[in-house]
Amino acid sequence: MVSAQLSSTFYDTKCPKALSTIKAAVNSAVAKENRMGASLLRLHFHDCFVQGCDASILLDDTTSFTGEKTAGPNANSVRGFDVIDTIKTQLETLCPGVVSCADIVAVAARDSVVALRGPSWAVQLGRRDSTTASLSTANSDLPGPTSDLSALISSFSNKGFSDKEMVALSGVSGSHSIGQARCTTFRTRIYNETNIDASFATSLQAKCPSAGGDNNLSNLDVTSPNTFDNAYFTNLLSKKGVLHSDQQLFNGGSTDSQVTSYSTNGATFRTDFANAMVKMSNLSPLTGSNGQIRTNCRKIN
């Protein structure tokens, strides 16, 4: 549901430097560490799939409150919180109590993609921040690295996305055209699965032993890990998907033709991805008198 209150000009008079402040901070963070671009994109995806794009993922656990950070798909995996904190601090100095954490996350995702030479899109603004989070929804609604195609299709379909949009977003929203994965998320695939290029599996085994090294990292796109492009799909055609869930998109199933199409047409992928991101960033936003503008993104006011 898109709320009529979201607007690309929401901060033009209330906080005119909001967007340029976010962009500068994202560019600085990505210049320091390329991987941060993928992390900020994924943060937005993991926020929007749970309760909508409401910054619920940013809330820290307290003695009386359990947030989403320890959910299976998020624990030791979702990152970039410190970058959001830095941006929030800057914006609170510029225009106190005006820019929501949810909007910061949505804009930072777009600016991250642009910083990695991907497409841009107009981000609709005016989201407010949740005063709740849901660990159980994060565990049930976010697709994981071991998901089969049917599970991927249903988790995206539940949020209103077509199979085609799911393929476009999987290439990146899980930040798989960019970013890295921990050994624990792909160990089973590289030692036990057969739909994987043999020399590719061997090269990953060098980084990820059959026991130990759980936090060792591998690039998810082995061809161009720090650039937003369609190499992820080309890799799937040659059975070089790092995660089980990646290779599921090209494994004799209903999404094979879409993967093939994106592998040969990067421009179509960029357009479809940008359109799907606009749709995702409009998932159930809190607007008007709902929610709040958190002063500190990690806790309720």
Tab-separated table of C-alpha atoms in Angstrom:
chain	number	residue	atom	x	y	z
A	1	MET	CA	0.000	0.000	0.000
A	2	VAL	CA	1.398	3.371	-1.009
A	3	SER	CA	0.287	6.127	1.324
A	4	ALA	CA	-0.790	9.394	-0.257
A	5	GLN	CA	1.378	11.149	2.310
A	6	LEU	CA	4.687	9.895	0.963
A	7	SER	CA	6.243	12.454	-1.355
A	8	SER	CA	9.644	12.949	-2.959
A	9	THR	CA	9.586	16.604	-1.819
A	10	PHE	CA	8.688	15.881	1.811
A	11	TYR	CA	11.831	17.525	3.270
A	12	ASP	CA	12.271	20.324	0.736
A	13	THR	CA	11.144	23.009	3.168
A	14	LYS	CA	11.394	21.176	6.523
A	15	CYS	CA	15.021	20.057	6.124
A	16	PRO	CA	16.391	21.106	2.722
A	17	LYS	CA	19.836	19.603	3.304
A	18	ALA	CA	18.509	16.186	4.390
A	19	LEU	CA	19.153	14.319	1.133
A	20	SER	CA	22.568	15.850	0.449
A	21	THR	CA	23.625	15.048	4.037
A	22	ILE	CA	22.618	11.386	3.660
A	23	LYS	CA	24.320	11.113	0.266
A	24	ALA	CA	27.621	12.563	1.515
A	25	ALA	CA	27.680	10.205	4.501
A	26	VAL	CA	26.891	7.152	2.350
A	27	ASN	CA	29.559	8.085	-0.213
A	28	SER	CA	32.083	8.470	2.593
A	29	ALA	CA	31.150	5.119	4.169
A	30	VAL	CA	31.299	3.262	0.837
A	31	ALA	CA	34.624	4.901	-0.056
A	32	LYS	CA	35.993	3.624	3.260
A	33	GLU	CA	34.610	0.111	2.751
A	34	ASN	CA	32.963	-0.985	-0.506
A	35	ARG	CA	31.036	-3.720	1.265
A	36	MET	CA	29.083	-1.091	3.229
A	37	GLY	CA	27.084	-0.230	0.101
A	38	ALA	CA	25.673	-3.746	-0.026
A	39	SER	CA	25.086	-3.720	3.721
A	40	LEU	CA	23.031	-0.510	3.648
A	41	LEU	CA	20.952	-1.843	0.766
A	42	ARG	CA	20.296	-5.072	2.614
A	43	LEU	CA	19.401	-3.170	5.793
A	44	HIS	CA	16.538	-1.479	3.917
A	45	PHE	CA	15.345	-4.807	2.469
A	46	HIS	CA	15.396	-6.508	5.887
A	47	ASP	CA	13.584	-3.533	7.413
A	48	CYS	CA	10.788	-3.377	4.813
A	49	PHE	CA	10.024	-7.121	4.847
A	50	VAL	CA	9.160	-6.935	8.571
A	51	GLN	CA	6.221	-4.651	9.495
A	52	GLY	CA	6.952	-2.477	6.443
A	53	CYS	CA	9.618	0.226	6.008
A	54	ASP	CA	9.469	1.546	9.572
A	55	ALA	CA	13.067	1.300	10.895
A	56	SER	CA	11.995	-1.497	13.256
A	57	ILE	CA	15.232	-3.330	12.404
A	58	LEU	CA	17.290	-0.558	14.021
A	59	LEU	CA	15.859	-1.010	17.522
A	60	ASP	CA	18.281	-2.511	20.047
A	61	ASP	CA	17.152	-5.154	22.530
A	62	THR	CA	16.597	-3.944	26.091
A	63	THR	CA	15.666	-5.798	29.276
A	64	SER	CA	11.987	-5.236	28.489
A	65	PHE	CA	12.065	-5.265	24.676
A	66	THR	CA	13.252	-7.754	22.056
A	67	GLY	CA	14.037	-6.346	18.616
A	68	GLU	CA	14.778	-7.974	15.264
A	69	LYS	CA	18.577	-7.918	15.297
A	70	THR	CA	18.915	-11.448	16.700
A	71	ALA	CA	16.522	-13.026	14.161
A	72	GLY	CA	18.092	-15.843	12.133
A	73	PRO	CA	18.372	-13.854	8.864
A	74	ASN	CA	19.779	-10.807	10.715
A	75	ALA	CA	22.113	-12.064	13.457
A	76	ASN	CA	25.833	-11.630	12.646
A	77	SER	CA	24.722	-10.663	9.170
A	78	VAL	CA	22.882	-7.356	8.934
A	79	ARG	CA	25.199	-4.389	9.434
A	80	GLY	CA	25.552	-0.673	8.714
A	81	PHE	CA	23.803	0.475	11.895
A	82	ASP	CA	26.706	2.762	12.782
A	83	VAL	CA	26.449	4.557	9.423
A	84	ILE	CA	22.741	5.194	10.051
A	85	ASP	CA	23.616	6.482	13.555
A	86	THR	CA	26.155	8.911	12.088
A	87	ILE	CA	23.640	10.249	9.570
A	88	LYS	CA	20.950	10.563	12.245
A	89	THR	CA	23.289	12.544	14.514
A	90	GLN	CA	24.106	14.933	11.667
A	91	LEU	CA	20.432	15.413	10.793
A	92	GLU	CA	19.397	15.944	14.412
A	93	THR	CA	21.907	18.806	14.514
A	94	LEU	CA	20.593	20.266	11.233
A	95	CYS	CA	16.857	19.846	11.824
A	96	PRO	CA	15.982	18.204	15.160
A	97	GLY	CA	13.041	15.813	15.190
A	98	VAL	CA	12.311	16.093	11.472
A	99	VAL	CA	13.914	13.260	9.471
A	100	SER	CA	12.831	9.720	10.349
A	101	CYS	CA	15.206	6.795	10.694
A	102	ALA	CA	13.011	4.872	8.221
A	103	ASP	CA	13.544	7.551	5.567
A	104	ILE	CA	17.292	7.606	6.255
A	105	VAL	CA	17.453	3.835	5.658
A	106	ALA	CA	15.436	4.120	2.417
A	107	VAL	CA	17.540	6.971	1.017
A	108	ALA	CA	20.838	5.379	2.122
A	109	ALA	CA	19.909	2.214	0.185
A	110	ARG	CA	19.372	4.217	-3.011
A	111	ASP	CA	22.551	6.253	-2.518
A	112	SER	CA	24.536	3.042	-1.892
A	113	VAL	CA	23.413	1.582	-5.212
A	114	VAL	CA	24.353	4.822	-7.000
A	115	ALA	CA	27.755	4.862	-5.247
A	116	LEU	CA	28.379	1.368	-6.650
A	117	ARG	CA	27.502	2.551	-10.180
A	118	GLY	CA	23.961	1.238	-10.128
A	119	PRO	CA	20.722	2.955	-11.147
A	120	SER	CA	19.014	5.751	-9.242
A	121	TRP	CA	15.336	6.210	-8.425
A	122	ALA	CA	13.148	8.798	-6.718
A	123	VAL	CA	12.633	7.842	-3.074
A	124	GLN	CA	9.219	8.789	-1.731
A	125	LEU	CA	9.596	10.295	1.756
A	126	GLY	CA	7.567	10.950	4.861
A	127	ARG	CA	7.774	7.574	6.625
A	128	ARG	CA	7.677	7.626	10.409
A	129	ASP	CA	9.435	5.246	12.790
A	130	SER	CA	7.827	2.293	14.532
A	131	THR	CA	7.600	1.966	18.297
A	132	THR	CA	7.568	-1.838	17.963
A	133	ALA	CA	9.612	-4.588	16.331
A	134	SER	CA	8.907	-8.250	15.652
A	135	LEU	CA	11.505	-10.952	16.121
A	136	SER	CA	8.988	-13.645	15.103
A	137	THR	CA	8.052	-11.850	11.854
A	138	ALA	CA	11.726	-11.333	11.013
A	139	ASN	CA	12.259	-15.079	11.473
A	140	SER	CA	9.209	-16.040	9.414
A	141	ASP	CA	9.103	-13.446	6.606
A	142	LEU	CA	12.723	-12.891	5.581
A	143	PRO	CA	14.115	-15.357	3.031
A	144	GLY	CA	17.282	-17.106	4.203
A	145	PRO	CA	20.395	-18.391	2.405
A	146	THR	CA	19.098	-21.982	2.422
A	147	SER	CA	15.674	-21.122	0.938
A	148	ASP	CA	14.416	-23.195	-1.993
A	149	LEU	CA	12.790	-21.526	-5.001
A	150	SER	CA	9.248	-22.152	-3.721
A	151	ALA	CA	10.095	-20.500	-0.390
A	152	LEU	CA	11.681	-17.513	-2.162
A	153	ILE	CA	8.665	-17.107	-4.435
A	154	SER	CA	6.212	-17.245	-1.541
A	155	SER	CA	8.150	-14.864	0.733
A	156	PHE	CA	8.221	-12.236	-2.028
A	157	SER	CA	4.687	-12.991	-3.198
A	158	ASN	CA	3.437	-12.430	0.368
A	159	LYS	CA	4.764	-8.852	0.080
A	160	GLY	CA	3.112	-8.323	-3.304
A	161	PHE	CA	6.061	-9.018	-5.607
A	162	SER	CA	5.926	-10.958	-8.873
A	163	ASP	CA	8.447	-13.705	-9.653
A	164	LYS	CA	10.207	-11.298	-12.022
A	165	GLU	CA	10.510	-8.632	-9.305
A	166	MET	CA	11.766	-11.300	-6.914
A	167	VAL	CA	14.568	-12.260	-9.317
A	168	ALA	CA	15.542	-8.599	-9.810
A	169	LEU	CA	15.568	-7.944	-6.057
A	170	SER	CA	17.355	-11.212	-5.209
A	171	GLY	CA	20.202	-10.139	-7.429
A	172	VAL	CA	20.770	-7.253	-5.140
A	173	SER	CA	18.365	-6.669	-2.307
A	174	GLY	CA	19.934	-9.522	-0.543
A	175	SER	CA	22.817	-7.554	-2.050
A	176	HIS	CA	23.993	-10.544	-3.970
A	177	SER	CA	25.298	-8.648	-6.987
A	178	ILE	CA	27.446	-6.889	-4.383
A	179	GLY	CA	28.456	-7.816	-0.859
A	180	GLN	CA	29.831	-10.841	0.938
A	181	ALA	CA	28.589	-13.915	2.762
A	182	ARG	CA	29.882	-15.723	5.829
A	183	CYS	CA	31.202	-19.271	5.459
A	184	THR	CA	28.359	-20.642	7.635
A	185	THR	CA	25.807	-19.554	5.021
A	186	PHE	CA	27.345	-21.458	2.106
A	187	ARG	CA	29.346	-24.337	3.653
A	188	THR	CA	26.645	-26.962	3.063
A	189	ARG	CA	26.344	-25.925	-0.585
A	190	ILE	CA	30.048	-26.089	-1.449
A	191	TYR	CA	30.607	-29.477	0.205
A	192	ASN	CA	27.326	-31.272	-0.492
A	193	GLU	CA	25.485	-29.872	-3.515
A	194	THR	CA	25.948	-31.078	-7.078
A	195	ASN	CA	24.571	-28.091	-9.021
A	196	ILE	CA	27.791	-26.157	-8.485
A	197	ASP	CA	30.792	-25.699	-10.768
A	198	ALA	CA	33.499	-28.023	-9.404
A	199	SER	CA	36.459	-25.651	-9.634
A	200	PHE	CA	34.302	-22.880	-8.149
A	201	ALA	CA	33.396	-25.127	-5.198
A	202	THR	CA	37.081	-25.943	-4.683
A	203	SER	CA	38.030	-22.256	-4.678
A	204	LEU	CA	35.379	-21.523	-2.053
A	205	GLN	CA	36.481	-24.493	0.054
A	206	ALA	CA	39.885	-22.810	0.340
A	207	LYS	CA	38.135	-19.897	2.115
A	208	CYS	CA	35.604	-21.989	4.000
A	209	PRO	CA	36.877	-25.203	5.621
A	210	SER	CA	34.422	-27.993	6.388
A	211	ALA	CA	34.835	-27.139	10.084
A	212	GLY	CA	35.846	-23.822	11.649
A	213	GLY	CA	36.272	-20.460	9.935
A	214	ASP	CA	32.565	-19.717	10.287
A	215	ASN	CA	33.072	-15.977	9.840
A	216	ASN	CA	35.392	-16.209	6.817
A	217	LEU	CA	33.916	-14.142	3.999
A	218	SER	CA	33.418	-14.735	0.289
A	219	ASN	CA	32.195	-12.291	-2.326
A	220	LEU	CA	28.681	-13.170	-3.489
A	221	ASP	CA	29.469	-11.991	-7.004
A	222	VAL	CA	32.864	-13.476	-7.721
A	223	THR	CA	33.265	-11.496	-10.952
A	224	SER	CA	32.712	-7.853	-9.944
A	225	PRO	CA	31.924	-7.769	-6.216
A	226	ASN	CA	32.141	-3.994	-5.763
A	227	THR	CA	30.139	-2.904	-8.784
A	228	PHE	CA	26.397	-3.032	-9.308
A	229	ASP	CA	25.963	-5.032	-12.512
A	230	ASN	CA	24.368	-8.172	-13.950
A	231	ALA	CA	27.366	-10.502	-13.484
A	232	TYR	CA	25.490	-12.213	-10.640
A	233	PHE	CA	23.053	-13.655	-13.205
A	234	THR	CA	25.819	-14.695	-15.616
A	235	ASN	CA	27.479	-16.538	-12.722
A	236	LEU	CA	24.255	-18.447	-12.015
A	237	LEU	CA	24.213	-19.718	-15.614
A	238	SER	CA	27.592	-21.347	-15.004
A	239	LYS	CA	26.493	-22.762	-11.612
A	240	LYS	CA	28.546	-20.256	-9.656
A	241	GLY	CA	25.908	-19.102	-7.172
A	242	VAL	CA	27.528	-18.861	-3.739
A	243	LEU	CA	24.376	-19.431	-1.702
A	244	HIS	CA	21.877	-22.266	-2.106
A	245	SER	CA	19.136	-19.612	-2.471
A	246	ASP	CA	21.079	-17.898	-5.273
A	247	GLN	CA	21.451	-21.005	-7.433
A	248	GLN	CA	17.787	-21.853	-6.863
A	249	LEU	CA	16.926	-18.989	-9.225
A	250	PHE	CA	18.609	-20.932	-12.051
A	251	ASN	CA	18.171	-24.613	-11.409
A	252	GLY	CA	15.631	-25.924	-13.911
A	253	GLY	CA	12.728	-23.999	-12.380
A	254	SER	CA	10.251	-21.278	-13.323
A	255	THR	CA	12.736	-18.390	-12.934
A	256	ASP	CA	15.452	-19.749	-15.266
A	257	SER	CA	14.285	-17.664	-18.219
A	258	GLN	CA	14.303	-14.450	-16.164
A	259	VAL	CA	17.865	-15.090	-14.970
A	260	THR	CA	18.926	-15.748	-18.586
A	261	SER	CA	17.252	-12.524	-19.711
A	262	TYR	CA	19.027	-10.425	-17.052
A	263	SER	CA	22.363	-12.089	-17.812
A	264	THR	CA	22.175	-10.859	-21.400
A	265	ASN	CA	20.489	-7.514	-20.764
A	266	GLY	CA	22.005	-5.460	-17.971
A	267	ALA	CA	19.945	-2.379	-18.872
A	268	THR	CA	16.658	-4.231	-18.371
A	269	PHE	CA	17.901	-5.532	-15.037
A	270	ARG	CA	18.808	-2.000	-13.879
A	271	THR	CA	15.370	-0.662	-14.832
A	272	ASP	CA	13.465	-3.567	-13.287
A	273	PHE	CA	15.568	-3.385	-10.131
A	274	ALA	CA	14.985	0.360	-9.667
A	275	ASN	CA	11.227	-0.084	-10.182
A	276	ALA	CA	11.093	-2.972	-7.716
A	277	MET	CA	13.034	-0.902	-5.154
A	278	VAL	CA	10.475	1.913	-5.410
A	279	LYS	CA	7.743	-0.658	-4.779
A	280	MET	CA	9.631	-2.189	-1.849
A	281	SER	CA	10.335	1.142	-0.186
A	282	ASN	CA	6.561	1.782	-0.198
A	283	LEU	CA	5.685	-1.334	1.829
A	284	SER	CA	3.293	-0.315	4.644
A	285	PRO	CA	4.961	2.935	5.740
A	286	LEU	CA	3.798	4.649	8.929
A	287	THR	CA	2.606	8.165	8.102
A	288	GLY	CA	0.653	11.051	9.596
A	289	SER	CA	0.172	10.554	13.333
A	290	ASN	CA	1.298	6.909	13.283
A	291	GLY	CA	4.709	6.091	14.735
A	292	GLN	CA	7.209	8.754	15.747
A	293	ILE	CA	10.421	10.434	14.646
A	294	ARG	CA	13.035	8.714	16.793
A	295	THR	CA	15.783	10.940	18.152
A	296	ASN	CA	18.064	7.913	18.458
A	297	CYS	CA	17.413	5.257	15.806
A	298	ARG	CA	18.285	2.465	18.255
A	299	LYS	CA	15.543	3.217	20.767
A	300	ILE	CA	11.994	4.472	21.082
A	301	ASN	CA	11.693	8.083	22.268
